């Protein structure tokens, strides 16, 4: 009460109840002292129901334990969210491996199956499964970006450590390391591998500028990345917004920072010579058939059209089937700036 002041203390209903219980308990304690030290009997002089109610009110002080919920519930929820993120990270890792394996199997189908009908049936089934998993991975990356970043960071770290193990074995074979040095170095690297695989820490999402520099064809080229940052702007799109439409002229380069895009391709009705889609991520080379794909963050849209000056043959939107009010961020680099830079 001294810390909060009288007015500040009694603003809380918990403090009011606590003060009332203390006053009644103090009165009951005084009656107990009088009953013990004197001949006065409180049970014969006062209504027993009143005294019983007074003692029962003392148990109400345990209700103050409910105040611990203010501290414990957020911590419990944070622990549950952490466990969910760990399980989702494991699922994301499995999903990425599944998509990679599907793509490799699709490329090997002509060597595995001779029957064209069976080959086309298997190819369509694999493509449908790949799109389904890609969509779920994109939704997970949109809703919990730190999960996807954690998985990618863990995979990159594990790959680097595995390369170090191979280099260590090569150094031993070439005689640069003796048996003891090789064992010590190998055990140290394997400890790091186990730590990387089982450590439950999550990696925070990167800033849009960092994600732009992480694009595969911009890595290691700081001059080009700085040029993109200086001459681009971040655009915010909502669901159902159209990024590019079929038949549009190339307007620039788009780099998806966050969100999920849905791309659909429709072949032209008349001239099939123009059927090659201005789209970088298509995996099906049957340009005379409709196709669909999903684009996740970190990918660029419009590279082919910017340099070939071909009209766009795909329709890219922010999926209307998504639930929620989240938006997507896109780096927009105008084509006239890029073409002028290339000419220079």
Tab-separated table of C-alpha atoms in Angstrom:
chain	number	residue	atom	x	y	z
A	1	UNK	CA	0.000	0.000	0.000
A	2	UNK	CA	2.888	2.346	0.723
A	3	UNK	CA	4.335	1.711	-2.727
A	4	UNK	CA	1.076	2.239	-4.616
A	5	UNK	CA	-0.558	4.781	-2.341
A	6	UNK	CA	-4.036	4.499	-0.840
A	7	UNK	CA	-5.873	5.360	-4.054
A	8	UNK	CA	-3.644	3.220	-6.222
A	9	UNK	CA	-3.946	0.270	-3.866
A	10	UNK	CA	-7.743	0.307	-3.737
A	11	UNK	CA	-8.090	0.591	-7.517
A	12	UNK	CA	-7.595	-3.171	-7.669
A	13	UNK	CA	-10.623	-5.291	-6.733
A	14	UNK	CA	-8.244	-8.006	-5.542
A	15	UNK	CA	-6.727	-5.566	-3.047
A	16	UNK	CA	-10.187	-4.514	-1.832
A	17	UNK	CA	-11.155	-8.142	-1.168
A	18	UNK	CA	-7.826	-8.808	0.514
A	19	UNK	CA	-8.209	-5.762	2.771
A	20	UNK	CA	-11.754	-6.813	3.772
A	21	UNK	CA	-10.605	-10.338	4.629
A	22	UNK	CA	-7.679	-9.001	6.689
A	23	UNK	CA	-10.000	-6.689	8.682
A	24	UNK	CA	-12.470	-9.497	9.415
A	25	UNK	CA	-9.672	-11.947	10.259
A	26	UNK	CA	-8.120	-9.375	12.619
A	27	UNK	CA	-11.473	-8.949	14.397
A	28	UNK	CA	-11.856	-12.711	14.704
A	29	UNK	CA	-8.318	-12.964	16.108
A	30	UNK	CA	-9.127	-10.329	18.751
A	31	UNK	CA	-12.207	-12.334	19.767
A	32	UNK	CA	-10.078	-15.484	20.013
A	33	UNK	CA	-7.611	-13.683	22.308
A	34	UNK	CA	-10.437	-12.423	24.535
A	35	UNK	CA	-11.958	-15.896	24.618
A	36	UNK	CA	-8.629	-17.402	25.663
A	37	UNK	CA	-7.424	-14.864	28.223
A	38	UNK	CA	-10.771	-13.979	29.843
A	39	UNK	CA	-13.906	-15.749	30.960
A	40	UNK	CA	-15.830	-14.253	28.054
A	41	UNK	CA	-17.025	-16.906	25.585
A	42	UNK	CA	-17.427	-15.662	22.066
A	43	UNK	CA	-19.471	-18.680	20.944
A	44	UNK	CA	-22.118	-18.037	23.580
A	45	UNK	CA	-22.127	-14.272	23.148
A	46	UNK	CA	-22.065	-14.106	19.329
A	47	UNK	CA	-23.987	-15.893	16.607
A	48	UNK	CA	-22.019	-19.011	15.632
A	49	UNK	CA	-22.972	-18.653	11.955
A	50	UNK	CA	-21.346	-15.213	11.864
A	51	UNK	CA	-18.142	-16.608	13.354
A	52	UNK	CA	-18.156	-19.543	10.971
A	53	UNK	CA	-18.598	-17.229	7.985
A	54	UNK	CA	-15.733	-15.097	9.278
A	55	UNK	CA	-13.409	-18.104	9.400
A	56	UNK	CA	-14.517	-19.255	5.969
A	57	UNK	CA	-13.658	-15.855	4.565
A	58	UNK	CA	-10.045	-16.552	5.422
A	59	UNK	CA	-9.996	-19.273	2.807
A	60	UNK	CA	-10.930	-16.686	0.197
A	61	UNK	CA	-7.412	-15.356	0.472
A	62	UNK	CA	-6.347	-18.359	-1.568
A	63	UNK	CA	-8.109	-16.696	-4.468
A	64	UNK	CA	-5.079	-14.452	-4.652
A	65	UNK	CA	-3.321	-17.410	-6.211
A	66	UNK	CA	-5.369	-16.655	-9.312
A	67	UNK	CA	-3.134	-13.635	-9.784
A	68	UNK	CA	-0.359	-16.071	-10.629
A	69	UNK	CA	-2.256	-16.811	-13.829
A	70	UNK	CA	-1.152	-13.427	-15.121
A	71	UNK	CA	2.426	-14.707	-15.102
A	72	UNK	CA	2.018	-18.457	-15.555
A	73	UNK	CA	-0.491	-18.532	-18.426
A	74	UNK	CA	1.689	-16.498	-20.864
A	75	UNK	CA	4.674	-18.691	-20.025
A	76	UNK	CA	2.644	-21.856	-20.562
A	77	UNK	CA	1.341	-20.521	-23.887
A	78	UNK	CA	4.865	-19.577	-24.944
A	79	UNK	CA	6.051	-23.104	-24.120
A	80	UNK	CA	3.182	-24.627	-26.126
A	81	UNK	CA	3.934	-22.342	-29.085
A	82	UNK	CA	7.568	-23.362	-28.915
A	83	UNK	CA	6.666	-27.057	-29.008
A	84	UNK	CA	4.331	-26.388	-31.954
A	85	UNK	CA	7.098	-24.542	-33.796
A	86	UNK	CA	9.513	-27.430	-33.249
A	87	UNK	CA	7.016	-29.937	-34.651
A	88	UNK	CA	6.170	-27.642	-37.571
A	89	UNK	CA	9.875	-27.202	-38.306
A	90	UNK	CA	10.243	-30.972	-38.498
A	91	UNK	CA	7.224	-31.160	-40.827
A	92	UNK	CA	8.584	-28.331	-42.982
A	93	UNK	CA	11.897	-30.161	-43.287
A	94	UNK	CA	10.113	-33.350	-44.361
A	95	UNK	CA	7.950	-31.392	-46.816
A	96	UNK	CA	10.947	-29.753	-48.484
A	97	UNK	CA	12.590	-33.141	-48.858
A	98	UNK	CA	9.382	-34.524	-50.346
A	99	UNK	CA	9.155	-31.733	-52.936
A	100	UNK	CA	12.810	-32.189	-53.909
A	101	UNK	CA	12.348	-35.947	-54.238
A	102	UNK	CA	9.204	-35.464	-56.365
A	103	UNK	CA	11.087	-33.211	-58.759
A	104	UNK	CA	13.918	-35.723	-59.089
A	105	UNK	CA	11.470	-38.579	-59.685
A	106	UNK	CA	9.653	-36.543	-62.360
A	107	UNK	CA	12.946	-35.975	-64.176
A	108	UNK	CA	13.717	-39.707	-64.047
A	109	UNK	CA	10.276	-40.923	-65.152
A	110	UNK	CA	11.211	-41.218	-68.871
A	111	UNK	CA	14.032	-43.576	-67.882
A	112	UNK	CA	11.880	-45.619	-65.489
A	113	UNK	CA	8.636	-46.000	-67.468
A	114	UNK	CA	8.392	-46.790	-71.193
A	115	UNK	CA	4.607	-46.634	-71.530
A	116	UNK	CA	3.630	-43.041	-72.365
A	117	UNK	CA	0.146	-43.299	-70.858
A	118	UNK	CA	1.468	-44.607	-67.562
A	119	UNK	CA	4.226	-42.017	-67.639
A	120	UNK	CA	1.754	-39.157	-68.134
A	121	UNK	CA	-0.520	-40.518	-65.410
A	122	UNK	CA	2.345	-40.791	-62.930
A	123	UNK	CA	3.641	-37.371	-63.916
A	124	UNK	CA	0.254	-35.717	-63.350
A	125	UNK	CA	-0.118	-37.474	-59.993
A	126	UNK	CA	3.347	-36.429	-58.864
A	127	UNK	CA	2.737	-32.865	-60.032
A	128	UNK	CA	-0.551	-32.690	-58.101
A	129	UNK	CA	1.147	-33.973	-54.938
A	130	UNK	CA	3.997	-31.511	-55.385
A	131	UNK	CA	1.587	-28.583	-55.739
A	132	UNK	CA	-0.335	-29.649	-52.638
A	133	UNK	CA	2.792	-29.885	-50.500
A	134	UNK	CA	4.208	-26.650	-51.961
A	135	UNK	CA	1.002	-24.843	-51.083
A	136	UNK	CA	1.104	-26.099	-47.488
A	137	UNK	CA	4.767	-25.144	-47.174
A	138	UNK	CA	3.959	-21.684	-48.486
A	139	UNK	CA	1.127	-21.270	-45.989
A	140	UNK	CA	3.419	-22.364	-43.169
A	141	UNK	CA	6.142	-20.000	-44.343
A	142	UNK	CA	3.582	-17.177	-44.491
A	143	UNK	CA	2.049	-17.788	-41.050
A	144	UNK	CA	5.247	-18.754	-39.208
A	145	UNK	CA	8.205	-17.372	-41.170
A	146	UNK	CA	10.638	-18.126	-38.353
A	147	UNK	CA	9.905	-21.853	-38.759
A	148	UNK	CA	10.944	-21.896	-42.410
A	149	UNK	CA	14.008	-19.756	-41.698
A	150	UNK	CA	15.020	-22.097	-38.868
A	151	UNK	CA	14.785	-25.140	-41.141
A	152	UNK	CA	16.757	-23.479	-43.942
A	153	UNK	CA	19.423	-22.284	-41.502
A	154	UNK	CA	19.685	-25.731	-39.941
A	155	UNK	CA	19.996	-27.388	-43.351
A	156	UNK	CA	22.695	-24.950	-44.463
A	157	UNK	CA	24.616	-25.442	-41.215
A	158	UNK	CA	24.348	-29.231	-41.406
A	159	UNK	CA	25.478	-29.210	-45.037
A	160	UNK	CA	28.504	-27.092	-44.138
A	161	UNK	CA	29.425	-29.421	-41.273
A	162	UNK	CA	29.097	-32.482	-43.526
A	163	UNK	CA	31.463	-30.858	-46.012
A	164	UNK	CA	33.886	-30.238	-43.147
A	165	UNK	CA	33.733	-33.943	-42.250
A	166	UNK	CA	34.590	-34.903	-45.836
A	167	UNK	CA	37.448	-32.392	-45.889
A	168	UNK	CA	38.739	-33.788	-42.600
A	169	UNK	CA	38.762	-37.305	-44.049
A	170	UNK	CA	40.619	-36.037	-47.112
A	171	UNK	CA	43.219	-34.271	-44.954
A	172	UNK	CA	43.788	-37.507	-43.055
A	173	UNK	CA	44.192	-39.510	-46.268
A	174	UNK	CA	46.699	-36.972	-47.608
A	175	UNK	CA	48.739	-37.183	-44.404
A	176	UNK	CA	48.127	-33.691	-43.044
A	177	UNK	CA	46.397	-35.126	-39.932
A	178	UNK	CA	47.439	-38.074	-37.813
A	179	UNK	CA	44.950	-40.504	-36.268
A	180	UNK	CA	44.585	-38.658	-32.953
A	181	UNK	CA	44.119	-35.244	-34.564
A	182	UNK	CA	41.616	-36.731	-36.997
A	183	UNK	CA	39.561	-38.293	-34.181
A	184	UNK	CA	39.542	-35.116	-32.104
A	185	UNK	CA	38.519	-32.948	-35.041
A	186	UNK	CA	35.905	-35.442	-36.231
A	187	UNK	CA	34.341	-35.735	-32.755
A	188	UNK	CA	34.175	-31.949	-32.427
A	189	UNK	CA	32.411	-31.612	-35.790
A	190	UNK	CA	29.996	-34.450	-35.002
A	191	UNK	CA	29.080	-32.768	-31.717
A	192	UNK	CA	28.194	-29.633	-33.680
A	193	UNK	CA	26.098	-31.723	-36.077
A	194	UNK	CA	24.143	-33.298	-33.223
A	195	UNK	CA	23.685	-29.913	-31.586
A	196	UNK	CA	22.371	-28.474	-34.834
A	197	UNK	CA	19.919	-31.337	-35.348
A	198	UNK	CA	18.501	-31.463	-31.826
A	199	UNK	CA	18.757	-27.875	-30.657
A	200	UNK	CA	15.263	-26.386	-30.355
A	201	UNK	CA	16.141	-22.716	-30.790
A	202	UNK	CA	14.335	-20.748	-33.500
A	203	UNK	CA	15.798	-18.173	-35.860
A	204	UNK	CA	14.061	-14.800	-36.039
A	205	UNK	CA	12.746	-13.645	-39.455
A	206	UNK	CA	15.061	-11.488	-41.520
A	207	UNK	CA	14.347	-7.947	-42.633
A	208	UNK	CA	13.133	-7.354	-46.229
A	209	UNK	CA	16.553	-5.940	-47.164
A	210	UNK	CA	18.281	-9.066	-45.860
A	211	UNK	CA	15.874	-11.306	-47.772
A	212	UNK	CA	16.569	-9.362	-50.953
A	213	UNK	CA	20.311	-9.903	-50.542
A	214	UNK	CA	19.638	-13.613	-49.925
A	215	UNK	CA	18.254	-14.140	-53.445
A	216	UNK	CA	20.445	-16.804	-55.061
A	217	UNK	CA	21.614	-14.727	-58.043
A	218	UNK	CA	22.300	-11.686	-55.818
A	219	UNK	CA	24.440	-13.429	-53.228
A	220	UNK	CA	28.042	-12.273	-53.286
A	221	UNK	CA	27.271	-9.304	-55.543
A	222	UNK	CA	26.839	-6.431	-53.120
A	223	UNK	CA	26.992	-3.800	-55.859
A	224	UNK	CA	23.951	-5.194	-57.675
A	225	UNK	CA	22.085	-5.743	-54.407
A	226	UNK	CA	22.739	-2.137	-53.355
A	227	UNK	CA	21.518	-0.963	-56.768
A	228	UNK	CA	18.285	-2.916	-56.323
A	229	UNK	CA	17.736	-1.475	-52.848
A	230	UNK	CA	18.330	2.077	-54.044
A	231	UNK	CA	16.017	1.848	-57.071
A	232	UNK	CA	13.215	-0.364	-55.761
A	233	UNK	CA	10.247	0.112	-53.493
A	234	UNK	CA	8.306	-2.228	-51.232
A	235	UNK	CA	4.694	-2.789	-52.281
A	236	UNK	CA	1.993	-4.206	-50.014
A	237	UNK	CA	-0.641	-6.457	-51.607
A	238	UNK	CA	-3.796	-7.936	-50.085
A	239	UNK	CA	-5.587	-11.140	-50.982
A	240	UNK	CA	-7.173	-11.324	-54.442
A	241	UNK	CA	-4.840	-8.575	-55.665
A	242	UNK	CA	-3.319	-9.302	-59.070
A	243	UNK	CA	0.432	-8.950	-59.447
A	244	UNK	CA	0.620	-9.653	-63.193
A	245	UNK	CA	-2.025	-10.722	-65.706
A	246	UNK	CA	-1.856	-12.676	-68.930
A	247	UNK	CA	-1.183	-10.376	-71.870
A	248	UNK	CA	0.445	-7.585	-69.834
A	249	UNK	CA	3.637	-5.974	-71.010
A	250	UNK	CA	6.675	-6.504	-68.741
A	251	UNK	CA	6.805	-3.714	-66.182
A	252	UNK	CA	9.761	-4.739	-64.062
A	253	UNK	CA	11.140	-7.266	-61.658
A	254	UNK	CA	9.233	-8.413	-58.573
A	255	UNK	CA	10.932	-10.125	-55.636
A	256	UNK	CA	8.541	-11.684	-53.133
A	257	UNK	CA	9.568	-10.864	-49.561
A	258	UNK	CA	6.683	-12.441	-47.654
A	259	UNK	CA	3.427	-14.114	-48.592
A	260	UNK	CA	2.328	-16.727	-51.096
A	261	UNK	CA	1.535	-16.303	-54.803
A	262	UNK	CA	-0.607	-18.474	-57.038
A	263	UNK	CA	0.409	-18.622	-60.716
A	264	UNK	CA	-1.848	-20.060	-63.420
A	265	UNK	CA	-0.893	-20.543	-67.074
A	266	UNK	CA	-3.387	-20.725	-69.940
A	267	UNK	CA	-2.069	-21.524	-73.446
A	268	UNK	CA	-3.097	-19.179	-76.277
A	269	UNK	CA	-6.052	-20.275	-78.381
A	270	UNK	CA	-4.589	-19.364	-81.780
A	271	UNK	CA	-0.812	-19.049	-82.126
A	272	UNK	CA	1.061	-21.774	-80.240
A	273	UNK	CA	4.368	-20.135	-81.127
A	274	UNK	CA	3.616	-17.670	-78.341
A	275	UNK	CA	2.816	-20.435	-75.890
A	276	UNK	CA	6.136	-20.206	-74.020
A	277	UNK	CA	5.093	-18.645	-70.701
A	278	UNK	CA	6.922	-15.654	-69.327
A	279	UNK	CA	7.364	-17.433	-66.016
A	280	UNK	CA	10.518	-18.614	-64.240
A	281	UNK	CA	9.225	-21.468	-62.087
A	282	UNK	CA	7.303	-23.652	-64.491
A	283	UNK	CA	8.342	-27.320	-64.351
A	284	UNK	CA	5.970	-28.739	-66.972
A	285	UNK	CA	7.244	-28.131	-70.512
A	286	UNK	CA	3.877	-28.953	-72.108
A	287	UNK	CA	3.067	-25.376	-73.030
A	288	UNK	CA	-0.126	-26.350	-74.856
A	289	UNK	CA	-1.796	-27.412	-71.594
A	290	UNK	CA	-2.911	-25.315	-68.595
A	291	UNK	CA	-0.738	-25.474	-65.493
A	292	UNK	CA	-0.660	-24.109	-61.962
A	293	UNK	CA	2.072	-23.448	-59.434
A	294	UNK	CA	2.778	-21.583	-56.197
A	295	UNK	CA	5.523	-19.054	-55.492
A	296	UNK	CA	6.982	-18.650	-52.006
A	297	UNK	CA	9.049	-15.822	-50.574
A	298	UNK	CA	12.569	-15.251	-51.866
A	299	UNK	CA	11.699	-15.838	-55.525
A	300	UNK	CA	11.707	-13.324	-58.387
A	301	UNK	CA	8.934	-12.810	-60.937
A	302	UNK	CA	9.366	-11.146	-64.320
A	303	UNK	CA	13.038	-11.826	-65.058
A	304	UNK	CA	12.381	-13.491	-68.425
A	305	UNK	CA	9.941	-10.850	-69.569
A	306	UNK	CA	12.218	-8.011	-68.572
A	307	UNK	CA	15.075	-9.201	-70.787
A	308	UNK	CA	13.075	-10.858	-73.595
A	309	UNK	CA	10.359	-8.166	-73.758
A	310	UNK	CA	7.759	-10.924	-74.248
A	311	UNK	CA	4.203	-10.455	-73.066
A	312	UNK	CA	3.253	-12.242	-69.884
A	313	UNK	CA	1.502	-15.569	-70.398
A	314	UNK	CA	0.704	-16.273	-66.748
A	315	UNK	CA	-1.735	-14.859	-64.229
A	316	UNK	CA	-0.165	-14.321	-60.793
A	317	UNK	CA	-2.378	-13.424	-57.837
A	318	UNK	CA	-2.263	-13.457	-54.061
A	319	UNK	CA	-4.388	-16.560	-53.494
A	320	UNK	CA	-8.062	-15.895	-52.786
A	321	UNK	CA	-8.379	-19.296	-51.092
A	322	UNK	CA	-6.235	-18.169	-48.179
A	323	UNK	CA	-7.954	-17.373	-44.896
A	324	UNK	CA	-7.119	-14.266	-42.891
A	325	UNK	CA	-6.236	-10.647	-43.431
A	326	UNK	CA	-2.481	-10.891	-43.817
A	327	UNK	CA	-0.804	-9.139	-46.711
A	328	UNK	CA	2.277	-9.740	-48.831
A	329	UNK	CA	5.355	-7.591	-49.424
A	330	UNK	CA	7.030	-7.355	-52.834
A	331	UNK	CA	10.140	-5.496	-53.988
A	332	UNK	CA	9.323	-3.730	-57.266
A	333	UNK	CA	12.231	-2.799	-59.545
A	334	UNK	CA	11.014	-0.892	-62.669
A	335	UNK	CA	12.147	-2.326	-65.995
A	336	UNK	CA	13.437	0.966	-67.437
A	337	UNK	CA	15.918	1.270	-64.563
A	338	UNK	CA	17.191	-2.281	-65.035
A	339	UNK	CA	17.436	-2.031	-68.822
A	340	UNK	CA	19.276	1.279	-68.508
A	341	UNK	CA	21.724	-0.297	-66.082
A	342	UNK	CA	22.327	-3.227	-68.444
A	343	UNK	CA	22.962	-0.845	-71.354
A	344	UNK	CA	25.499	1.063	-69.269
